[in-house]
Amino acid sequence: MKFRIEPKIQVSGKGGFIIKALLVLEDGFHLSGESFTGSGEATGEIVFNTSMTGYQEIITDPSYCGQILAMTYPLIGNYGVTDLDNESNSPQIEALLVHEYHDYYSNWRAQSSLKQFLMQYQILGVHGIDTRALTRHIRSAGAMMSILSTNTDSLDQLLFKVQSLPKFAGRDLVKDVSCKQAYSYGTNERYHVVAIDFGIKKSILDMLTAVGCRVTVVPASTKALEIMQYQPDGIFLSNGPGDPGAVPYAVTEVTKLVGKIPIFGICFGHQIIGQALGLKTYKLKFGHRGGNHPVKDLSTDHVEVSVQNHGFCLELPSPSRLRTNHLLAGLEITHINLNDNTVEGLLHSQLKCFSVQHHPEASPGPHDARYLFQRFAELMDKEKE
Amino acid sequence: MPKRLDIQKILIIGSGPIIIGQACEFDYSGSQACKTLRQEGYQVILINSNPATIMTDPDMADKTYIEPIEPAIIEQIIAKERPDALLPTLGGQTGLNAACALYKQGVLAKYNVELIGASYDAIQKTEDRMIFKEIMESIGVGVLASAHVSSVEAAEEFANHNGFPLIIRPSFTLGGAGGGVACNLEELREITHSGLTQSPSSQVLIEESVIGWKEYELEVMRDIADNVVIVCSMENVDPMGIHTGDSITVAPIQTLSDLEYQQMRNEALKIIRTIGVETGGSNIQFAVDPETGKRVVVEMNPRVSRSSALASKATGFAIAKIAAKLAIGYTLDELPNDITSKTPACFEPAIDYCVTKVPRWDFEKFYDTDVRLTTQMKSVGEVMAIGRTFKESFQKALRSLEQGRFGWGTDGQDRYSYEELTQANAADVFKEEITHYLLVPTAERIFYIRYALLIGMSIDEIYTLTGIDRWFLHNMQQILDIEIKLRSTSLTKKLLQTAKNYGFSDQQIAHIYQMDESAIRAIRQKQEIFAVFKSVDTCAAEFDAVTPYFYSTYHGEENEVVPKKTHKVMILGGGPNRIGQGIEFDYCCVQAAFALREKGSTVIMVNCNPETVSTDYDTSDTLYFEPLTLENVLEICQNEKPDGVILQFGGQTPLKLALSLEKAGINVLGTSPTAIDLAEDREKFSAIVTKLGLLQPQNGLVRSIAEAQVVAKDIGYPVLVRPSYVLGGRAMEIVYDETSLSRYMQEAVKPSPEHPILIDRFLEDSIEVDVDAVSDGSNCVIGGIMEHIERAGIHSGDSACALPPFSLSPKILNEIRRQTKLLAIEIGVVGLLNIQFAIKGEQVYLIEVNPRASRTVPFVSKSIGISLAKIATNVLLGIKLDSLGFTNEVIPPYTAVKEAVFPYIKFSGTDIILGPEMHSTGEVMGIDQDFAMAFAKSQSAAGSRLPLAGNVLLTIADKDKPLVVELATKLRELGFGLVATKGTAEYLQKQGILVDPIAKIGEGSPDIVDEVKNGRIQFIINRSLGKGPLSDGYKIRREALMEGVPIATTIEGAVAAVKGIEQVKLRGMQVKAIQEYHQAKKNDSSV
């Protein structure tokens, strides 16, 4: 899990006066707002999430590392924050954009306000942004880098800065969020699972625990050999931030594990499995982030309302590659996204691995796909027999 | 799965008349269903007794039966049409109850009709609260301690165990009729008794109270493949204890964390699956303890509901249309999301705005009634508003209500002024009263929150008193902070922009700065502060939307509307349903939209009523979900620049904007605003009447009591008195002498120079006539002449009427025709007009002219088989009646009777006697070859089916006694027993009629009321035994209402009823589709 070191914002001494903020996108599109957490500057890929609840889980999801997040739901902060809803130790986003921030929260579970939470971790939070105009722009212009600054004097300067930033694709962000040392989660005895941490969410660990797993979480750079030395019943490949094509070291190790032991991957982990089996990844125009995409389980024809958070996607193999590539031969596409027909799930029965692009652990979002953790347990059962 | 091919013909049961708890949302859902099923190639058979609906338009279904929604009648239709399936989930509780009755009676099995959408079993599981509770417990969903009881004693026992307060709900009733909250033993006894009588199964559910808990609703959809989605989540601002229909509601949920929301969602999924609603929409309500998060399920409706209409409009997800498609076998993933056209309907809408719904009440029309909001719904309509924030949508919603409010107070309509509330000792002066109004919820409570904040009460204090979540209260505090800022500083550009962001209207700002609305508008224009328009797109802008459905906001600068370059006509809708202005006007607006689209014009619809067909995104080319205020309409005009605006179909709401819109340079189509003014301004109108040599009842306008006495004396009593410029007969009264006149002026309405009072001669015993006509400026064609059944003195909206007239001579009818045409041309009417006449002897008096669509337009259109609103729309486009082929009045060879439907059962303490103040919420139509049968059908449809045997109670005032002799004789001939109070009995006995005397109230046992209660009386003819809650007449009428005994309170009504009974006994009720009547009419006219 990730700990922030460098201070990102400076808290203004006195309340009351307004701190203007300017968001500038790589293509020159810009919007202004006001900071509610102090002054500062942040850069990152600009993304939007359409979930109407769950801002805290989203903010603390390590998959958002390197991104400036805009919530499309306009009223944010309403129910405060609570330690119980954290997906990692701290906020993981570079900055938060909302339409109207509500410092006054009302919910029995709340421990403090979102503002206090962001300020504690020195994350820039800006409201008064026309998040709908922003979303419409991203939808048509595509994902890109952005800068958010309370130093609003020079638009040109900010534009120059944002255009000089390294591109999002191709960057390895996993090393920033993966744990530095292996640790153990839970005390179950039924299954022992090694989870490769590309930026794992706490709720995934909880879901694995709920189906009877004791989890050993290992850094993303852990070698296959080392992983097998834990003698796990199964391997879990976690979610994570950024470009799945930027971590060839992980793909290499997973390739060694495929076929030896049950493997389950979610999101980034799904993309790693896909690559290990020989598929390619590509960047979506503006990604999928929200809690309402319909995903069809092709084995049952059942549609689940899924939780999405990814900017990259696995490419469907061409028929000829399917014939010639021995790994791909037994590969099944198990789930598809009904909005755009992208791949949402893979299964290779022979190689005992399966994965999904969406987030069955939800948190936030609908719990429709949680059965997949049970499926993983069943796969491990089968292997034990 | 593909659609089912094993069924071809589907029967849809509508919801009947508009009543409290069941408004035009079911016209919206039913129309969508009819349209959808026919597009899919099915034959649709429809039954609905409500002529004011779009669904009963002859081209909406293959066969349309405007007949009473009763099992026996529906059975006839089934026998005749032999449908394969019955879709019961789109016609509200009425449709569902009728379908259940048909199932239970074995009718569906007999004719092999399959229930689609929801099975009988699933319906029973939700309707029987004990079964529902058991099922919920079995799947681990929290419920409240409750018991079903069939007696007051059992209720008391439950109270002994569980304490107070307790909630009582009768089984199988609408809108919680007969339910309530009992805080002590006395209330428990009273409410339980009332509930037991109102429940068709004589059972009530007593439940542990969760008053003050937060209330949530989820709209759930399921398909045959078990895919389930939540279409919309809603949070009630008003906590548990107030009926959802009477609560201010927001979408989506604001104060639940994701974890809590998902747990609720999981339960909703579990519930719909376990109950077994196979396909379609359901509504599930939850209550959540704000202190602990404990959650219980309150109820589930296994059908499309009022909340579904709201959810549809709030999200853009077409619930009814999709529900209809799911019922015929499609699955959610096979259906496209209309808004994006590319993504499937198997998703959960993401919204990026805040929706606020506010109910509309009409308590002022029901004196003596309990105005507290309880678990029994009392609102007659609702409005919805969309904004980017709660504050914006909340204020927009309040100014959509058409009650003279322009937002959350500070609009000149507040009960206490800002200065009063902010004076040094304001808390001492007002706190007690304000506290009371916070604690006891009424329609005004929301404004009392502002008063409370102004006198310095804290959010916590207000929360404790109201149970309204602090988050909402804090938002209100923020609105107030801006108001205070506006009051204390000058209007800078920044402040003005902030005020607009916070939802303040120009009117409110103008009120604060004591300026004109137009001045604020001018300032805004100078500073370029304009509303922008954003889309309702189901996906928070993630995908491109193809359906133009917009709302205005002052947040942001991006305007998403790209005005079309075509010929554009804007229609202003009618706003919320209320007494005096209901679904009839929405019908006209929708007809206009259809007509315009047929002509190739682009239709822009503006309305704020989520229950309507007009706000269906399918109805128009561009939909603006906006308040119908001058400010909002002008902002849209500025954006769209329409070629013309139609005002005459939305009732009084848009009409009142006529002059201002014209002044702003907007092209008002049809009758010019000046001509409208001519008809509405008394003095100008009188001049026309004199010029044309027509007759008006003598009248005068008075500004003081003294003046009134002089004028009334001059005119001669009785006189009709009313405030000038009122709708639906507000505060209108007939006074018979000077004492009553003075009392009226002292107690009801005080005349003043600014608020004069109108005094008209009251034409006692005259016959009232309504005429609807269309004029193109040079030619006027009558649509229909309707003769009222009740005599003058009863509001035309509350009277029953017949088309064609049943007693008027050709000479009088011709005179009515002549006058109608004369007036239409003289005033310069282009489009629809409605005229009311009173016939006294051979004299035809002109009562009023309304140069707009009237309440009777749909009734006339259904009766004659021609859509008057469509004809009128063409006229508005400049097409002459000649070229439209509408040149002659259609006189049908059958009779249609319109009967009004009243909400008295919801208003305890109200007398049901008819008068000049309108009380009805809706109407039904009876149609048959003769008047008597049509009348009988109209009574059945209105829920007071005429008896064919039994005893008739007569209580008749002396002056009317001679009038009932013939009636009584006839009733005896028809085999009825007669019962009467001493005076009436003696009088009739003297005439040789056999009558049983009965004791007056308190003069023996059993007395009249006992006999009504005991079920010995099947029909009552009550001719005013005095008014007021202590009078016998009142008690009899109230008892009849509670026991559901049909009652006639006028002699004319009684005469018509007896004729009807005779006909029904003679030949029974037969059904005939409206299309067959219209065909008969065509054949008839071709002969």
mmCIF file of C-alpha atoms in Angstrom, chain B residues 160-382:
data_model
loop_
_atom_site.group_PDB
_atom_site.id
_atom_site.type_symbol
_atom_site.label_atom_id
_atom_site.label_comp_id
_atom_site.label_asym_id
_atom_site.label_seq_id
_atom_site.Cartn_x
_atom_site.Cartn_y
_atom_site.Cartn_z
ATOM 1 C CA ASN B 160 -50.547 -3.184 24.969
ATOM 2 C CA HIS B 161 -47.540 -5.204 23.825
ATOM 3 C CA ASN B 162 -45.818 -2.718 21.568
ATOM 4 C CA GLY B 163 -46.739 0.716 22.877
ATOM 5 C CA PHE B 164 -47.318 3.891 20.899
ATOM 6 C CA PRO B 165 -47.064 5.415 18.363
ATOM 7 C CA LEU B 166 -48.444 2.851 15.979
ATOM 8 C CA ILE B 167 -49.148 3.004 12.293
ATOM 9 C CA ILE B 168 -52.392 1.622 10.957
ATOM 10 C CA ARG B 169 -52.810 0.688 7.325
ATOM 11 C CA PRO B 170 -55.879 -0.922 5.837
ATOM 12 C CA SER B 171 -55.196 -3.773 3.415
ATOM 13 C CA PHE B 172 -55.854 -3.268 -0.280
ATOM 14 C CA THR B 173 -56.445 0.467 -0.328
ATOM 15 C CA LEU B 174 -54.913 3.191 -2.388
ATOM 16 C CA GLY B 175 -52.614 5.890 -1.179
ATOM 17 C CA GLY B 176 -53.009 4.535 2.337
ATOM 18 C CA ALA B 177 -56.699 5.466 2.458
ATOM 19 C CA GLY B 178 -58.096 5.042 5.935
ATOM 20 C CA GLY B 179 -54.686 4.709 7.535
ATOM 21 C CA GLY B 180 -53.028 6.900 10.085
ATOM 22 C CA VAL B 181 -50.769 7.271 13.067
ATOM 23 C CA ALA B 182 -52.168 6.576 16.490
ATOM 24 C CA CYS B 183 -50.397 8.081 19.476
ATOM 25 C CA ASN B 184 -52.947 7.010 22.067
ATOM 26 C CA LEU B 185 -55.749 4.556 22.648
ATOM 27 C CA GLU B 186 -58.466 6.890 21.465
ATOM 28 C CA GLU B 187 -56.767 7.592 18.156
ATOM 29 C CA LEU B 188 -56.038 3.903 17.769
ATOM 30 C CA ARG B 189 -59.720 3.026 18.109
ATOM 31 C CA GLU B 190 -60.823 5.726 15.681
ATOM 32 C CA ILE B 191 -58.296 5.000 12.966
ATOM 33 C CA THR B 192 -58.654 1.239 13.259
ATOM 34 C CA HIS B 193 -62.392 1.503 12.867
ATOM 35 C CA SER B 194 -62.108 3.736 9.831
ATOM 36 C CA GLY B 195 -59.487 1.470 8.306
ATOM 37 C CA LEU B 196 -61.530 -1.676 8.882
ATOM 38 C CA THR B 197 -64.500 -0.160 7.068
ATOM 39 C CA GLN B 198 -62.410 1.010 4.158
ATOM 40 C CA SER B 199 -60.439 -2.131 3.609
ATOM 41 C CA PRO B 200 -62.128 -4.423 1.099
ATOM 42 C CA SER B 201 -60.933 -7.324 3.235
ATOM 43 C CA SER B 202 -61.917 -5.670 6.545
ATOM 44 C CA GLN B 203 -58.409 -5.960 7.825
ATOM 45 C CA VAL B 204 -55.824 -3.474 8.937
ATOM 46 C CA LEU B 205 -52.168 -3.840 9.612
ATOM 47 C CA ILE B 206 -50.873 -2.375 12.825
ATOM 48 C CA GLU B 207 -47.221 -1.674 12.803
ATOM 49 C CA GLU B 208 -44.512 -0.571 15.172
ATOM 50 C CA SER B 209 -43.773 3.034 14.338
ATOM 51 C CA VAL B 210 -40.634 4.211 12.672
ATOM 52 C CA ILE B 211 -41.761 7.808 12.619
ATOM 53 C CA GLY B 212 -38.743 10.002 12.140
ATOM 54 C CA TRP B 213 -36.627 7.379 10.396
ATOM 55 C CA LYS B 214 -35.225 8.232 7.023
ATOM 56 C CA GLU B 215 -37.280 6.964 4.112
ATOM 57 C CA TYR B 216 -35.862 5.617 0.877
ATOM 58 C CA GLU B 217 -37.251 4.137 -2.284
ATOM 59 C CA LEU B 218 -35.722 2.029 -4.991
ATOM 60 C CA GLU B 219 -37.217 1.498 -8.430
ATOM 61 C CA VAL B 220 -36.327 -2.005 -9.476
ATOM 62 C CA MET B 221 -36.700 -3.753 -12.843
ATOM 63 C CA ARG B 222 -36.431 -7.449 -13.507
ATOM 64 C CA ASP B 223 -36.616 -9.496 -16.667
ATOM 65 C CA ILE B 224 -37.554 -13.078 -17.375
ATOM 66 C CA ALA B 225 -33.863 -14.098 -17.357
ATOM 67 C CA ASP B 226 -33.580 -12.768 -13.801
ATOM 68 C CA ASN B 227 -31.533 -9.715 -14.684
ATOM 69 C CA VAL B 228 -32.276 -6.998 -12.172
ATOM 70 C CA VAL B 229 -31.377 -3.330 -12.236
ATOM 71 C CA ILE B 230 -32.109 -0.399 -9.964
ATOM 72 C CA VAL B 231 -33.392 2.396 -12.145
ATOM 73 C CA CYS B 232 -33.423 5.097 -9.524
ATOM 74 C CA SER B 233 -32.843 5.622 -5.841
ATOM 75 C CA MET B 234 -34.827 8.242 -3.995
ATOM 76 C CA GLU B 235 -34.612 9.812 -0.582
ATOM 77 C CA ASN B 236 -37.551 11.456 1.112
ATOM 78 C CA VAL B 237 -36.765 14.764 2.713
ATOM 79 C CA ASP B 238 -39.735 14.214 5.005
ATOM 80 C CA PRO B 239 -39.092 11.239 7.249
ATOM 81 C CA MET B 240 -41.289 8.222 7.919
ATOM 82 C CA GLY B 241 -44.724 9.096 9.203
ATOM 83 C CA ILE B 242 -45.618 11.131 6.153
ATOM 84 C CA HIS B 243 -46.873 9.243 3.106
ATOM 85 C CA THR B 244 -44.313 9.085 0.317
ATOM 86 C CA GLY B 245 -46.812 10.808 -1.956
ATOM 87 C CA ASP B 246 -46.937 13.684 0.508
ATOM 88 C CA SER B 247 -43.182 13.862 1.028
ATOM 89 C CA ILE B 248 -40.689 16.101 -0.653
ATOM 90 C CA THR B 249 -38.413 13.642 -2.406
ATOM 91 C CA VAL B 250 -34.982 13.876 -3.976
ATOM 92 C CA ALA B 251 -33.166 11.639 -6.410
ATOM 93 C CA PRO B 252 -30.663 10.177 -6.123
ATOM 94 C CA ILE B 253 -30.120 9.283 -2.458
ATOM 95 C CA GLN B 254 -27.985 11.953 -0.771
ATOM 96 C CA THR B 255 -27.091 10.833 2.707
ATOM 97 C CA LEU B 256 -26.170 7.160 2.487
ATOM 98 C CA SER B 257 -22.644 5.911 2.055
ATOM 99 C CA ASP B 258 -22.015 3.386 -0.680
ATOM 100 C CA LEU B 259 -21.890 0.487 1.754
ATOM 101 C CA GLU B 260 -25.329 1.299 3.134
ATOM 102 C CA TYR B 261 -26.738 1.912 -0.320
ATOM 103 C CA GLN B 262 -25.386 -1.374 -1.679
ATOM 104 C CA GLN B 263 -26.764 -3.321 1.273
ATOM 105 C CA MET B 264 -30.163 -1.781 0.558
ATOM 106 C CA ARG B 265 -29.739 -2.598 -3.116
ATOM 107 C CA ASN B 266 -28.856 -6.202 -2.290
ATOM 108 C CA GLU B 267 -32.013 -6.502 -0.222
ATOM 109 C CA ALA B 268 -34.087 -5.018 -3.032
ATOM 110 C CA LEU B 269 -32.720 -7.621 -5.424
ATOM 111 C CA LYS B 270 -33.403 -10.380 -2.955
ATOM 112 C CA ILE B 271 -36.934 -9.109 -2.393
ATOM 113 C CA ILE B 272 -37.968 -8.857 -6.032
ATOM 114 C CA ARG B 273 -36.545 -12.327 -6.701
ATOM 115 C CA THR B 274 -38.182 -13.935 -3.713
ATOM 116 C CA ILE B 275 -41.551 -12.287 -4.252
ATOM 117 C CA GLY B 276 -41.265 -13.500 -7.796
ATOM 118 C CA VAL B 277 -42.189 -10.469 -9.830
ATOM 119 C CA GLU B 278 -41.185 -12.066 -13.090
ATOM 120 C CA THR B 279 -40.880 -9.036 -15.272
ATOM 121 C CA GLY B 280 -41.295 -5.324 -15.062
ATOM 122 C CA GLY B 281 -40.950 -2.637 -12.481
ATOM 123 C CA SER B 282 -41.414 -2.682 -8.759
ATOM 124 C CA ASN B 283 -41.041 -0.089 -6.112
ATOM 125 C CA ILE B 284 -39.521 -0.966 -2.766
ATOM 126 C CA GLN B 285 -39.529 1.345 0.232
ATOM 127 C CA PHE B 286 -37.104 1.208 3.111
ATOM 128 C CA ALA B 287 -36.808 2.996 6.422
ATOM 129 C CA VAL B 288 -33.423 3.629 8.011
ATOM 130 C CA ASP B 289 -32.769 4.640 11.594
ATOM 131 C CA PRO B 290 -30.646 7.785 11.308
ATOM 132 C CA GLU B 291 -28.844 7.016 14.562
ATOM 133 C CA THR B 292 -27.873 3.391 14.017
ATOM 134 C CA GLY B 293 -28.362 2.690 10.342
ATOM 135 C CA LYS B 294 -30.795 -0.122 11.161
ATOM 136 C CA ARG B 295 -32.853 -0.768 8.084
ATOM 137 C CA VAL B 296 -36.288 -2.245 7.513
ATOM 138 C CA VAL B 297 -38.317 -2.758 4.389
ATOM 139 C CA VAL B 298 -41.603 -0.888 4.531
ATOM 140 C CA GLU B 299 -43.423 -2.107 1.470
ATOM 141 C CA MET B 300 -43.217 -3.211 -2.101
ATOM 142 C CA ASN B 301 -45.445 -2.441 -5.056
ATOM 143 C CA PRO B 302 -45.184 -5.156 -7.700
ATOM 144 C CA ARG B 303 -46.212 -2.753 -10.431
ATOM 145 C CA VAL B 304 -45.468 0.541 -12.075
ATOM 146 C CA SER B 305 -46.299 3.273 -9.562
ATOM 147 C CA ARG B 306 -46.301 6.999 -9.041
ATOM 148 C CA SER B 307 -42.679 6.706 -8.016
ATOM 149 C CA SER B 308 -41.920 4.886 -11.270
ATOM 150 C CA ALA B 309 -43.177 7.860 -13.236
ATOM 151 C CA LEU B 310 -40.995 10.104 -11.138
ATOM 152 C CA ALA B 311 -38.034 7.756 -11.541
ATOM 153 C CA SER B 312 -38.566 7.665 -15.303
ATOM 154 C CA LYS B 313 -38.614 11.418 -15.603
ATOM 155 C CA ALA B 314 -35.769 11.814 -13.121
ATOM 156 C CA THR B 315 -33.431 9.481 -14.978
ATOM 157 C CA GLY B 316 -34.660 9.314 -18.576
ATOM 158 C CA PHE B 317 -35.117 5.540 -18.230
ATOM 159 C CA ALA B 318 -38.470 4.621 -19.831
ATOM 160 C CA ILE B 319 -39.734 2.300 -17.093
ATOM 161 C CA ALA B 320 -43.240 1.688 -18.447
ATOM 162 C CA LYS B 321 -42.110 1.099 -21.995
ATOM 163 C CA ILE B 322 -39.396 -1.296 -20.890
ATOM 164 C CA ALA B 323 -41.799 -3.003 -18.467
ATOM 165 C CA ALA B 324 -44.202 -3.649 -21.331
ATOM 166 C CA LYS B 325 -41.423 -5.122 -23.440
ATOM 167 C CA LEU B 326 -40.204 -7.311 -20.600
ATOM 168 C CA ALA B 327 -43.738 -8.608 -20.119
ATOM 169 C CA ILE B 328 -43.780 -9.990 -23.645
ATOM 170 C CA GLY B 329 -40.541 -11.855 -23.189
ATOM 171 C CA TYR B 330 -37.673 -9.543 -24.036
ATOM 172 C CA THR B 331 -34.728 -9.310 -21.685
ATOM 173 C CA LEU B 332 -33.094 -6.083 -20.576
ATOM 174 C CA ASP B 333 -29.929 -6.673 -22.555
ATOM 175 C CA GLU B 334 -31.936 -7.024 -25.761
ATOM 176 C CA LEU B 335 -33.503 -3.609 -25.393
ATOM 177 C CA PRO B 336 -31.676 -0.418 -26.265
ATOM 178 C CA ASN B 337 -31.440 2.554 -23.949
ATOM 179 C CA ASP B 338 -33.445 5.072 -26.005
ATOM 180 C CA ILE B 339 -31.455 8.004 -24.728
ATOM 181 C CA THR B 340 -28.071 6.796 -25.970
ATOM 182 C CA SER B 341 -29.492 4.398 -28.597
ATOM 183 C CA LYS B 342 -26.167 2.529 -28.521
ATOM 184 C CA THR B 343 -26.035 1.053 -25.036
ATOM 185 C CA PRO B 344 -28.518 -1.534 -23.712
ATOM 186 C CA ALA B 345 -31.245 -0.961 -21.119
ATOM 187 C CA CYS B 346 -29.607 -3.451 -18.779
ATOM 188 C CA PHE B 347 -27.828 -0.815 -16.730
ATOM 189 C CA GLU B 348 -28.376 1.539 -13.851
ATOM 190 C CA PRO B 349 -28.758 5.189 -14.808
ATOM 191 C CA ALA B 350 -26.042 7.482 -13.504
ATOM 192 C CA ILE B 351 -27.333 10.972 -12.960
ATOM 193 C CA ASP B 352 -25.287 14.123 -12.573
ATOM 194 C CA TYR B 353 -27.914 16.497 -11.245
ATOM 195 C CA CYS B 354 -30.311 16.596 -8.366
ATOM 196 C CA VAL B 355 -34.025 16.056 -8.734
ATOM 197 C CA THR B 356 -36.569 17.380 -6.261
ATOM 198 C CA LYS B 357 -40.212 16.435 -6.202
ATOM 199 C CA VAL B 358 -42.673 18.506 -4.196
ATOM 200 C CA PRO B 359 -46.302 17.475 -3.703
ATOM 201 C CA ARG B 360 -49.098 19.903 -4.447
ATOM 202 C CA TRP B 361 -51.919 20.111 -1.931
ATOM 203 C CA ASP B 362 -55.282 21.823 -2.218
ATOM 204 C CA PHE B 363 -56.371 21.928 1.400
ATOM 205 C CA GLU B 364 -57.908 25.381 1.053
ATOM 206 C CA LYS B 365 -60.694 23.788 -0.962
ATOM 207 C CA PHE B 366 -61.771 21.604 1.904
ATOM 208 C CA TYR B 367 -62.793 23.620 4.897
ATOM 209 C CA ASP B 368 -62.912 21.841 8.213
ATOM 210 C CA THR B 369 -60.544 19.138 7.137
ATOM 211 C CA ASP B 370 -57.459 17.941 8.955
ATOM 212 C CA VAL B 371 -54.530 19.552 7.169
ATOM 213 C CA ARG B 372 -51.873 17.498 8.940
ATOM 214 C CA LEU B 373 -49.740 15.282 6.756
ATOM 215 C CA THR B 374 -49.916 11.677 7.833
ATOM 216 C CA THR B 375 -49.528 8.217 6.371
ATOM 217 C CA GLN B 376 -52.643 8.841 4.296
ATOM 218 C CA MET B 377 -51.877 10.682 1.104
ATOM 219 C CA LYS B 378 -53.606 14.021 0.659
ATOM 220 C CA SER B 379 -51.757 15.739 -2.143
ATOM 221 C CA VAL B 380 -53.522 16.058 -5.475
ATOM 222 C CA GLY B 381 -50.485 16.425 -7.696
ATOM 223 C CA GLU B 382 -46.768 16.998 -7.753
#
